[in-house]
Amino acid sequence: MSEKIKTLLEALPYIKKFFGTTFVIKYGGAAMEEEHLKKEFAKDVALLKYVGINPVVVHGGGPKIGRLLKELKIPTKFVDGLRVTDKKTLEVVEMVLSGSINKEIVKNINDMGGKAIGLSGKDGRLLVARKMEGKDIGLVGEIVNVDIAIIKDINRHGYIPVIAPLADGVDGNSYNINADTAAGSIAKALSAEKLILLTDVEGVLDKEEKLLSSLKKSEIDTLVKNKIISGGMIPKVDCCLDALEGGVKETHIIDGKIPHAILLEIFTDSGIGTKITGGA
Amino acid sequence: MSEKIKTLLEALPYIKKFFGTTFVIKYGGAAMEEEHLKKEFAKDVALLKYVGINPVVVHGGGPKIGRLLKELKIPTKFVDGLRVTDKKTLEVVEMVLSGSINKEIVKNINDMGGKAIGLSGKDGRLLVARKMEGKDIGLVGEIVNVDIAIIKDINRHGYIPVIAPLADGVDGNSYNINADTAAGSIAKALSAEKLILLTDVEGVLDKEEKLLSSLKKSEIDTLVKNKIISGGMIPKVDCCLDALEGGVKETHIIDGKIPHAILLEIFTDSGIGTKITGGA
Amino acid sequence: MSEKIKTLLEALPYIKKFFGTTFVIKYGGAAMEEEHLKKEFAKDVALLKYVGINPVVVHGGGPKIGRLLKELKIPTKFVDGLRVTDKKTLEVVEMVLSGSINKEIVKNINDMGGKAIGLSGKDGRLLVARKMEGKDIGLVGEIVNVDIAIIKDINRHGYIPVIAPLADGVDGNSYNINADTAAGSIAKALSAEKLILLTDVEGVLDKEEKLLSSLKKSEIDTLVKNKIISGGMIPKVDCCLDALEGGVKETHIIDGKIPHAILLEIFTDSGIGTKITGGA
Amino acid sequence: MSEKIKTLLEALPYIKKFFGTTFVIKYGGAAMEEEHLKKEFAKDVALLKYVGINPVVVHGGGPKIGRLLKELKIPTKFVDGLRVTDKKTLEVVEMVLSGSINKEIVKNINDMGGKAIGLSGKDGRLLVARKMEGKDIGLVGEIVNVDIAIIKDINRHGYIPVIAPLADGVDGNSYNINADTAAGSIAKALSAEKLILLTDVEGVLDKEEKLLSSLKKSEIDTLVKNKIISGGMIPKVDCCLDALEGGVKETHIIDGKIPHAILLEIFTDSGIGTKITGGA
Amino acid sequence: MSEKIKTLLEALPYIKKFFGTTFVIKYGGAAMEEEHLKKEFAKDVALLKYVGINPVVVHGGGPKIGRLLKELKIPTKFVDGLRVTDKKTLEVVEMVLSGSINKEIVKNINDMGGKAIGLSGKDGRLLVARKMEGKDIGLVGEIVNVDIAIIKDINRHGYIPVIAPLADGVDGNSYNINADTAAGSIAKALSAEKLILLTDVEGVLDKEEKLLSSLKKSEIDTLVKNKIISGGMIPKVDCCLDALEGGVKETHIIDGKIPHAILLEIFTDSGIGTKITGGA
Amino acid sequence: MSEKIKTLLEALPYIKKFFGTTFVIKYGGAAMEEEHLKKEFAKDVALLKYVGINPVVVHGGGPKIGRLLKELKIPTKFVDGLRVTDKKTLEVVEMVLSGSINKEIVKNINDMGGKAIGLSGKDGRLLVARKMEGKDIGLVGEIVNVDIAIIKDINRHGYIPVIAPLADGVDGNSYNINADTAAGSIAKALSAEKLILLTDVEGVLDKEEKLLSSLKKSEIDTLVKNKIISGGMIPKVDCCLDALEGGVKETHIIDGKIPHAILLEIFTDSGIGTKITGGA
């Protein structure tokens, strides 16, 4: 029995270190799909709040959106492999993100003893966006303003904000926002201690496919040039670098398929994914 | 030009009277369907906030739910004429309420210069429910607890809460709640100055079908006994009486089809619907 | 009836724009003499407070001072056309300003539903002055310090400050202060959104005697050089320019004889007087 | 030199005893007429504030009113020996009270290092009155409501409120209020620690004309019955008894002609006047 | 590795349950003597604070006092087996309690990442006592007043109060207080969630010498009557009963020799000692 | 009798001048030894708090430490005339400082009507130190960090902090700190209005041994060069200069043997010791 308590006490230095800070967590992928991972994630987030950390969850959409589009027989056009979000599609996206996934996450956290509040980026004009430049893929936006007043209020009153990545458009439309980008922007606006991206891969790997558990900003360039970081990992890494430049202290890319990935990354010295920090 | 200002000043005594108070508004029916009524409602609510009143909006679902159920070919069973809400139906209800209608209202209010925050009754466990007693119509709940902490926080920080009538169940399920009932319960918990039910009828009518613009609690009994109040008006009137007993000061049943119905009811002496107050 | 509400809603964008800001209003002239204008002014000020603006009223003296001096047979000396304020005269000035006019304005605002607090510049040493340099016209002062702590406290607690332009002298005397100057100094100290001078003329006129409804600081010079602005308008305009340099955002010279002049200037796009703003 | 400090330290137990409490002081009579007494009173009040007591000054009018009425040749009617306050008289009363005496007291306290704010009972509707019942002596009122919000705000921010006994009438008129009564009502509303009436007599005297330095409520009756308390002392004593019943802890009738009468009464064990307390 | 995190999460329901509550812990015995137990106690207390509980530590003296008395050759008189605390003895007691033990506990907690503040009951007159009635054993007091203002301030600002059981006497002397009693009195004054007595025994045992892990107030009587609770356990149990009557919710008698006894008692269902609660 | 009050009022300008400021007082020497001086010091400090000044007392040890070391037969080694503080010695030092002297000062102030809280520099890690460089005299430290959060909290809540000059070491040891240095460091960290060193000499003397009641920083150099300031006065003067450079406004070296030395220095124009201020 005493083992249990010893373990609890091993967390003390980490708790002390992060007491009073803010973590923005991009939640998505397998961790948002599999039932047991969902519960474990919710428990992790509730625990963080109780030990004095302010978690802010930003979630993505996942396969649920595609399923509903299909069931509703809304055809999907593609431009260069990217789905075009027309008005009808956006309606579905919004219903799934804000009405289904968001509220499920809220309920899970509440069931685990936390007090979560689900928001969309449209609430309190938290996120304001304009149409993304470049290819025309419809109502997909890029953020032009973040108003964190509501997040700070919610944090201060003991709640955990859970945010769906939708935004009010400067042109009167609503926009869908890439969830990583939304999380990064919110982390910057909050001067967060950490931005944590939950993904479906281990983290950043070296050329022998071994996990790199810690990287400096300056090391990233070389890895990209040598194509060791490539494909889908590039936007993830860019999101982290952007956050670091915007004042976030540390960023993490971790594997959401590992149960309690967040706590493992934070409450152990080695961590389980890749930590990217500023400096050379 | 001076006319305009005179009109503005006529509102002063009403503004003074209600400064600092809370109005819970059940929003539904035609006012939530027709495009121009939607905008006008949003404007009304934004104005209320700016003149020092705290509006709290609780909205219903309307035909959008039926439409989506039909599109998704989810069959609807009925028990004594009431739709049975099974798990799949509830998912659709929640997506439409929390993901579509709620966020549309939020956006409309924000577009009119207000700062709205959309919530579901599941956020912060604002509403906790159990399965409704009596007929088994599935996941339709009755409220057992209201936690208004989050509403008060939101009000204090200058936001307008917009609430979808869903609830956390004591049994772990989610529940759909009748919107009138949800509005009434929230009004009671807030000791609101007013509960305003937006409907698709003029108000309570006498036997000559003339509008009764003001009623005391004690007069209602007679009207019900004499079947002058009947049908769908009975639950509306019950909702008002229940709110009055629970500490709400005044209740209103008004016609949402009239543009700016709320302001007309509040900012004119005669009002446009029926005001029901306590006492004999 | 619906007309009335539409008018009310037209004010919404203006209310939103000025919500939470401070307006310093120099009150004097006909608006302070005619009974109906007095009431209308009081109503305007009360309304501003209810819609979230913090009005600060600084008033002048007007003919009442002359009348009482005459009744008391206190002879008036003049130096270059300016009345010399000796000790006995100042006593009368102070009684009329602080004891009669100030309290009448307070009462009028309170009767209209506002909560006004009447102060003299001597209260809490709000205004500290020294003898004006140049001609010796007795106890007429120029301001050397403004302590706005008491105004801010009063504003925050929901009251409307009404200020008589008297000041504590650094030499132990009391001093009479020009009301425009007092209003300007207070506006600067408060970093007010607006300084509004209520006068008995339309505003600044061009050479065809047509009202100039909007002027930039840089345009004033030319108008003065060309003697289009002249006479009593020069100190008014100087007062505005000084306020703009001191951090006030916008200044207005408007005609107090027009009923509800303040609301008309603020709540309509064109306004009714002259708005002077910084920049070229 | 050390003598001085010893004296200072003798005040410590009294300072400790009254730290954080509120004293309402009715200021009038000789103490408000003679130049040196005025300065000494102002110094006393400033000192009280610095040692942690909240003094609230309510002042009367005195001979200045009569003098101005005479100079203005406003005739005075009398009913049973009481001056009738018609509209014209009230105007003079208000100018002298609020515009002259009030501001002089404020200036004196400020000159002594305090921060005073002069108010009339009309400011913030601090005092609301109706026409006094009984004899018709015009605009003389009896208080029907006291709103101490503004006094509390002013106290909390380090200011000393100085109040002229005028009131808003429920009938729209302004009313003159007896200063003792006003002080008593304000003391009750504030649940003051002390009500101190500065008079021109030593205090309550026994049948040998010796000062009674301490009296219980119950002893007063006997003294009145035996006509040892009589004449002008009766309303003073009644004012004290009324305050005690309304929750004031101690009341004092002291001689304002003695320099620093207030400090002597408070900071010495014997005091210099009569202390009246509740109980038998 | 994942094991560690699972363990951490098992604490979540307990953390949630006690979040924001206050625990008063009587610290003494072996837990205050052995080096490793001291560190573990300090760690436990620091952890409690970080997970949202407000621990208040009240410590005893132990053998250190006897040792110093002996070294200083201060003779000890006994009355009925109780040490008489004369002035010289009290000086030593105070030096050891406030100067040595108290500051050592503070340092240990600070070394473990907490922020402790050491106080004696004399600080801020936290504890006021009079000479204990009954036998004359010198300067041993019983508490007549507890002023928890300073504890609440310290708690609110994130510090952990550590209190030595000395008290200001109403007679001007200082008094030594039994540490259990001091802890109980402070727990009552704070309406604490828990009073935890760290002892050198397992807890309350039944007649087979088996630990009773949970007892109701009503069961205690029987156990005492049957002499199953006897000797030194009686004052411990009385201290708990007194605390329960005074509004403390739960009390615990636990074995300080078990490492991390506090966390084991709180964060496991069975606990390790005896929990005594109110009711039959 | 009136004399007494006049004296009280002479303090008013000083009270006004220092209202709301912080004085750090190094307490030691005779003033901490003689019974009547102790009481007078305590009274002075209590009075300062009541008249709106925040006194912070830092005390030294004095002969009590030597006495106890002798009684305990702990031998004292000396290095160049300085006592070496080994572990055993430090234990005694700490017991005397924190357990005996500190609590006696607290009790004296409380007896005089103040509310004192005794702290050691180890509480809340108020003082953090490292081993002093230069000669090895054991556990004597130099301050590397001052955390005044706890002092500010205590001040704000109406308490008087009394601080024993011990510190947490960066190396895990505890350290004894020179009391003058501790007072100076705390004064700097608080940006105190005054640092007052109570000594056993009159102040700084000129070559005729006459007291210099006021010195500028620039005058000190000459006095030191000319050896007019020499011996034990040099570290006192250095302490003052260091404080002035660190932002303290004024420093005083005064004679603690004069009863009420602090009040005499502060509340009279000439003062009784030497005031050292910045500038040339």
PDB file of C-alpha atoms in Angstrom, chain E residues 134-273:
ATOM      1  CA  GLY E 134      -7.555  21.755  39.263  1.00  0.00           C
ATOM      2  CA  LYS E 135      -4.017  20.738  40.230  1.00  0.00           C
ATOM      3  CA  ASP E 136      -1.405  23.493  40.393  1.00  0.00           C
ATOM      4  CA  ILE E 137       1.194  22.498  37.855  1.00  0.00           C
ATOM      5  CA  GLY E 138       2.343  26.034  37.102  1.00  0.00           C
ATOM      6  CA  LEU E 139       2.219  27.786  33.751  1.00  0.00           C
ATOM      7  CA  VAL E 140       0.098  25.196  31.975  1.00  0.00           C
ATOM      8  CA  GLY E 141      -2.928  26.851  30.451  1.00  0.00           C
ATOM      9  CA  GLU E 142      -6.354  26.122  29.112  1.00  0.00           C
ATOM     10  CA  ILE E 143      -7.485  27.990  26.021  1.00  0.00           C
ATOM     11  CA  VAL E 144     -10.102  30.722  26.433  1.00  0.00           C
ATOM     12  CA  ASN E 145      -9.869  32.267  22.975  1.00  0.00           C
ATOM     13  CA  VAL E 146      -8.690  31.329  19.477  1.00  0.00           C
ATOM     14  CA  ASP E 147      -8.248  34.066  16.845  1.00  0.00           C
ATOM     15  CA  ILE E 148      -7.842  32.334  13.504  1.00  0.00           C
ATOM     16  CA  ALA E 149      -7.586  35.511  11.391  1.00  0.00           C
ATOM     17  CA  ILE E 150      -3.853  35.066  10.906  1.00  0.00           C
ATOM     18  CA  ILE E 151      -4.239  31.387   9.957  1.00  0.00           C
ATOM     19  CA  LYS E 152      -6.834  32.210   7.330  1.00  0.00           C
ATOM     20  CA  ASP E 153      -4.667  34.982   5.885  1.00  0.00           C
ATOM     21  CA  ILE E 154      -1.690  32.650   5.714  1.00  0.00           C
ATOM     22  CA  ASN E 155      -3.722  29.865   4.124  1.00  0.00           C
ATOM     23  CA  ARG E 156      -5.166  32.168   1.504  1.00  0.00           C
ATOM     24  CA  HIS E 157      -1.741  33.366   0.438  1.00  0.00           C
ATOM     25  CA  GLY E 158      -0.483  29.822  -0.195  1.00  0.00           C
ATOM     26  CA  TYR E 159       1.471  29.272   3.023  1.00  0.00           C
ATOM     27  CA  ILE E 160       1.271  26.362   5.450  1.00  0.00           C
ATOM     28  CA  PRO E 161       0.975  27.494   9.095  1.00  0.00           C
ATOM     29  CA  VAL E 162       3.032  25.527  11.642  1.00  0.00           C
ATOM     30  CA  ILE E 163       2.012  26.338  15.200  1.00  0.00           C
ATOM     31  CA  ALA E 164       3.815  25.911  18.538  1.00  0.00           C
ATOM     32  CA  PRO E 165       1.302  25.410  21.394  1.00  0.00           C
ATOM     33  CA  LEU E 166       2.079  28.441  23.524  1.00  0.00           C
ATOM     34  CA  ALA E 167      -0.476  31.032  24.521  1.00  0.00           C
ATOM     35  CA  ASP E 168      -0.765  34.564  25.827  1.00  0.00           C
ATOM     36  CA  GLY E 169      -2.270  34.454  29.306  1.00  0.00           C
ATOM     37  CA  VAL E 170      -5.149  36.675  30.330  1.00  0.00           C
ATOM     38  CA  ASP E 171      -3.019  37.396  33.398  1.00  0.00           C
ATOM     39  CA  GLY E 172      -0.024  38.610  31.425  1.00  0.00           C
ATOM     40  CA  ASN E 173       1.944  35.359  31.714  1.00  0.00           C
ATOM     41  CA  SER E 174       2.749  33.040  28.854  1.00  0.00           C
ATOM     42  CA  TYR E 175       1.350  29.505  29.054  1.00  0.00           C
ATOM     43  CA  ASN E 176       2.238  26.110  27.701  1.00  0.00           C
ATOM     44  CA  ILE E 177      -0.735  24.306  26.157  1.00  0.00           C
ATOM     45  CA  ASN E 178      -1.249  20.603  25.557  1.00  0.00           C
ATOM     46  CA  ALA E 179      -0.645  20.181  21.822  1.00  0.00           C
ATOM     47  CA  ASP E 180      -3.625  17.873  21.233  1.00  0.00           C
ATOM     48  CA  THR E 181      -5.910  20.387  22.901  1.00  0.00           C
ATOM     49  CA  ALA E 182      -4.420  23.271  20.933  1.00  0.00           C
ATOM     50  CA  ALA E 183      -4.904  21.366  17.676  1.00  0.00           C
ATOM     51  CA  GLY E 184      -8.491  20.542  18.618  1.00  0.00           C
ATOM     52  CA  SER E 185      -9.315  24.144  19.513  1.00  0.00           C
ATOM     53  CA  ILE E 186      -7.821  25.467  16.298  1.00  0.00           C
ATOM     54  CA  ALA E 187      -9.664  22.801  14.273  1.00  0.00           C
ATOM     55  CA  LYS E 188     -12.946  23.849  15.884  1.00  0.00           C
ATOM     56  CA  ALA E 189     -12.314  27.533  15.275  1.00  0.00           C
ATOM     57  CA  LEU E 190     -11.532  26.773  11.623  1.00  0.00           C
ATOM     58  CA  SER E 191     -14.507  24.403  11.219  1.00  0.00           C
ATOM     59  CA  ALA E 192     -11.902  22.064   9.802  1.00  0.00           C
ATOM     60  CA  GLU E 193     -12.755  19.108   7.584  1.00  0.00           C
ATOM     61  CA  LYS E 194     -10.398  16.889   9.564  1.00  0.00           C
ATOM     62  CA  LEU E 195      -8.464  16.815  12.828  1.00  0.00           C
ATOM     63  CA  ILE E 196      -5.657  14.280  12.566  1.00  0.00           C
ATOM     64  CA  LEU E 197      -3.725  13.203  15.670  1.00  0.00           C
ATOM     65  CA  LEU E 198      -0.368  11.625  14.859  1.00  0.00           C
ATOM     66  CA  THR E 199       0.458   9.257  17.728  1.00  0.00           C
ATOM     67  CA  ASP E 200       2.843   6.405  18.444  1.00  0.00           C
ATOM     68  CA  VAL E 201       0.114   3.760  18.480  1.00  0.00           C
ATOM     69  CA  GLU E 202      -1.869   2.143  15.707  1.00  0.00           C
ATOM     70  CA  GLY E 203      -5.184   3.738  16.625  1.00  0.00           C
ATOM     71  CA  VAL E 204      -8.111   2.553  18.768  1.00  0.00           C
ATOM     72  CA  LEU E 205      -7.996  -1.206  19.323  1.00  0.00           C
ATOM     73  CA  ASP E 206     -10.808  -3.587  20.196  1.00  0.00           C
ATOM     74  CA  LYS E 207     -10.608  -6.181  22.946  1.00  0.00           C
ATOM     75  CA  GLU E 208      -8.699  -8.545  20.687  1.00  0.00           C
ATOM     76  CA  GLU E 209      -6.207  -5.733  20.128  1.00  0.00           C
ATOM     77  CA  LYS E 210      -7.325  -5.423  16.545  1.00  0.00           C
ATOM     78  CA  LEU E 211      -7.449  -1.980  15.002  1.00  0.00           C
ATOM     79  CA  LEU E 212     -10.896  -0.377  14.753  1.00  0.00           C
ATOM     80  CA  SER E 213     -10.628   1.602  11.553  1.00  0.00           C
ATOM     81  CA  SER E 214     -13.862   3.528  11.917  1.00  0.00           C
ATOM     82  CA  LEU E 215     -15.888   4.544  14.959  1.00  0.00           C
ATOM     83  CA  LYS E 216     -18.999   6.576  15.569  1.00  0.00           C
ATOM     84  CA  LYS E 217     -19.179   8.917  18.523  1.00  0.00           C
ATOM     85  CA  SER E 218     -21.835   6.730  20.068  1.00  0.00           C
ATOM     86  CA  GLU E 219     -19.648   3.625  19.980  1.00  0.00           C
ATOM     87  CA  ILE E 220     -16.924   5.330  21.985  1.00  0.00           C
ATOM     88  CA  ASP E 221     -18.980   5.422  25.204  1.00  0.00           C
ATOM     89  CA  THR E 222     -19.406   1.681  25.260  1.00  0.00           C
ATOM     90  CA  LEU E 223     -15.719   1.118  24.567  1.00  0.00           C
ATOM     91  CA  VAL E 224     -14.741   3.455  27.404  1.00  0.00           C
ATOM     92  CA  LYS E 225     -17.275   1.933  29.832  1.00  0.00           C
ATOM     93  CA  ASN E 226     -15.933  -1.535  29.026  1.00  0.00           C
ATOM     94  CA  LYS E 227     -12.395  -0.212  29.559  1.00  0.00           C
ATOM     95  CA  ILE E 228     -11.403  -1.252  26.057  1.00  0.00           C
ATOM     96  CA  ILE E 229     -10.399   2.350  25.514  1.00  0.00           C
ATOM     97  CA  SER E 230      -8.233   3.260  28.490  1.00  0.00           C
ATOM     98  CA  GLY E 231      -5.084   5.012  29.650  1.00  0.00           C
ATOM     99  CA  GLY E 232      -3.471   7.500  27.298  1.00  0.00           C
ATOM    100  CA  MET E 233      -6.018   6.809  24.589  1.00  0.00           C
ATOM    101  CA  ILE E 234      -8.800   8.406  26.636  1.00  0.00           C
ATOM    102  CA  PRO E 235      -7.607  12.047  26.283  1.00  0.00           C
ATOM    103  CA  LYS E 236      -6.942  11.443  22.575  1.00  0.00           C
ATOM    104  CA  VAL E 237     -10.464  10.165  22.067  1.00  0.00           C
ATOM    105  CA  ASP E 238     -11.896  12.993  24.187  1.00  0.00           C
ATOM    106  CA  CYS E 239     -10.021  15.492  22.062  1.00  0.00           C
ATOM    107  CA  CYS E 240     -11.642  13.983  18.955  1.00  0.00           C
ATOM    108  CA  LEU E 241     -15.141  13.975  20.466  1.00  0.00           C
ATOM    109  CA  ASP E 242     -14.750  17.581  21.564  1.00  0.00           C
ATOM    110  CA  ALA E 243     -13.657  18.578  18.058  1.00  0.00           C
ATOM    111  CA  LEU E 244     -16.615  16.765  16.481  1.00  0.00           C
ATOM    112  CA  GLU E 245     -19.014  18.572  18.794  1.00  0.00           C
ATOM    113  CA  GLY E 246     -17.339  21.834  17.882  1.00  0.00           C
ATOM    114  CA  GLY E 247     -18.044  21.378  14.189  1.00  0.00           C
ATOM    115  CA  VAL E 248     -15.054  19.427  12.881  1.00  0.00           C
ATOM    116  CA  LYS E 249     -16.300  16.883  10.332  1.00  0.00           C
ATOM    117  CA  GLU E 250     -13.985  13.947  10.878  1.00  0.00           C
ATOM    118  CA  THR E 251     -11.195  13.080  13.284  1.00  0.00           C
ATOM    119  CA  HIS E 252      -8.377  10.551  12.973  1.00  0.00           C
ATOM    120  CA  ILE E 253      -5.998   8.881  15.385  1.00  0.00           C
ATOM    121  CA  ILE E 254      -3.131   7.449  13.351  1.00  0.00           C
ATOM    122  CA  ASP E 255       0.296   5.944  13.820  1.00  0.00           C
ATOM    123  CA  GLY E 256       3.019   8.451  13.016  1.00  0.00           C
ATOM    124  CA  LYS E 257       5.629   5.681  12.921  1.00  0.00           C
ATOM    125  CA  ILE E 258       4.206   4.463   9.612  1.00  0.00           C
ATOM    126  CA  PRO E 259       5.897   6.407   6.825  1.00  0.00           C
ATOM    127  CA  HIS E 260       3.456   8.772   5.078  1.00  0.00           C
ATOM    128  CA  ALA E 261       0.782   7.903   7.601  1.00  0.00           C
ATOM    129  CA  ILE E 262      -1.262  10.999   6.721  1.00  0.00           C
ATOM    130  CA  LEU E 263      -1.448  10.291   3.015  1.00  0.00           C
ATOM    131  CA  LEU E 264      -2.243   6.642   3.658  1.00  0.00           C
ATOM    132  CA  GLU E 265      -5.101   7.603   5.946  1.00  0.00           C
ATOM    133  CA  ILE E 266      -6.503  10.143   3.514  1.00  0.00           C
ATOM    134  CA  PHE E 267      -5.802   8.672   0.105  1.00  0.00           C
ATOM    135  CA  THR E 268      -6.909   5.105   0.691  1.00  0.00           C
ATOM    136  CA  ASP E 269     -10.367   3.833   1.449  1.00  0.00           C
ATOM    137  CA  SER E 270      -9.468   1.704   4.412  1.00  0.00           C
ATOM    138  CA  GLY E 271      -7.007   4.121   5.952  1.00  0.00           C
ATOM    139  CA  ILE E 272      -4.376   2.992   8.430  1.00  0.00           C
ATOM    140  CA  GLY E 273      -5.640   4.255  11.772  1.00  0.00           C
TER     141      GLY E 273
END
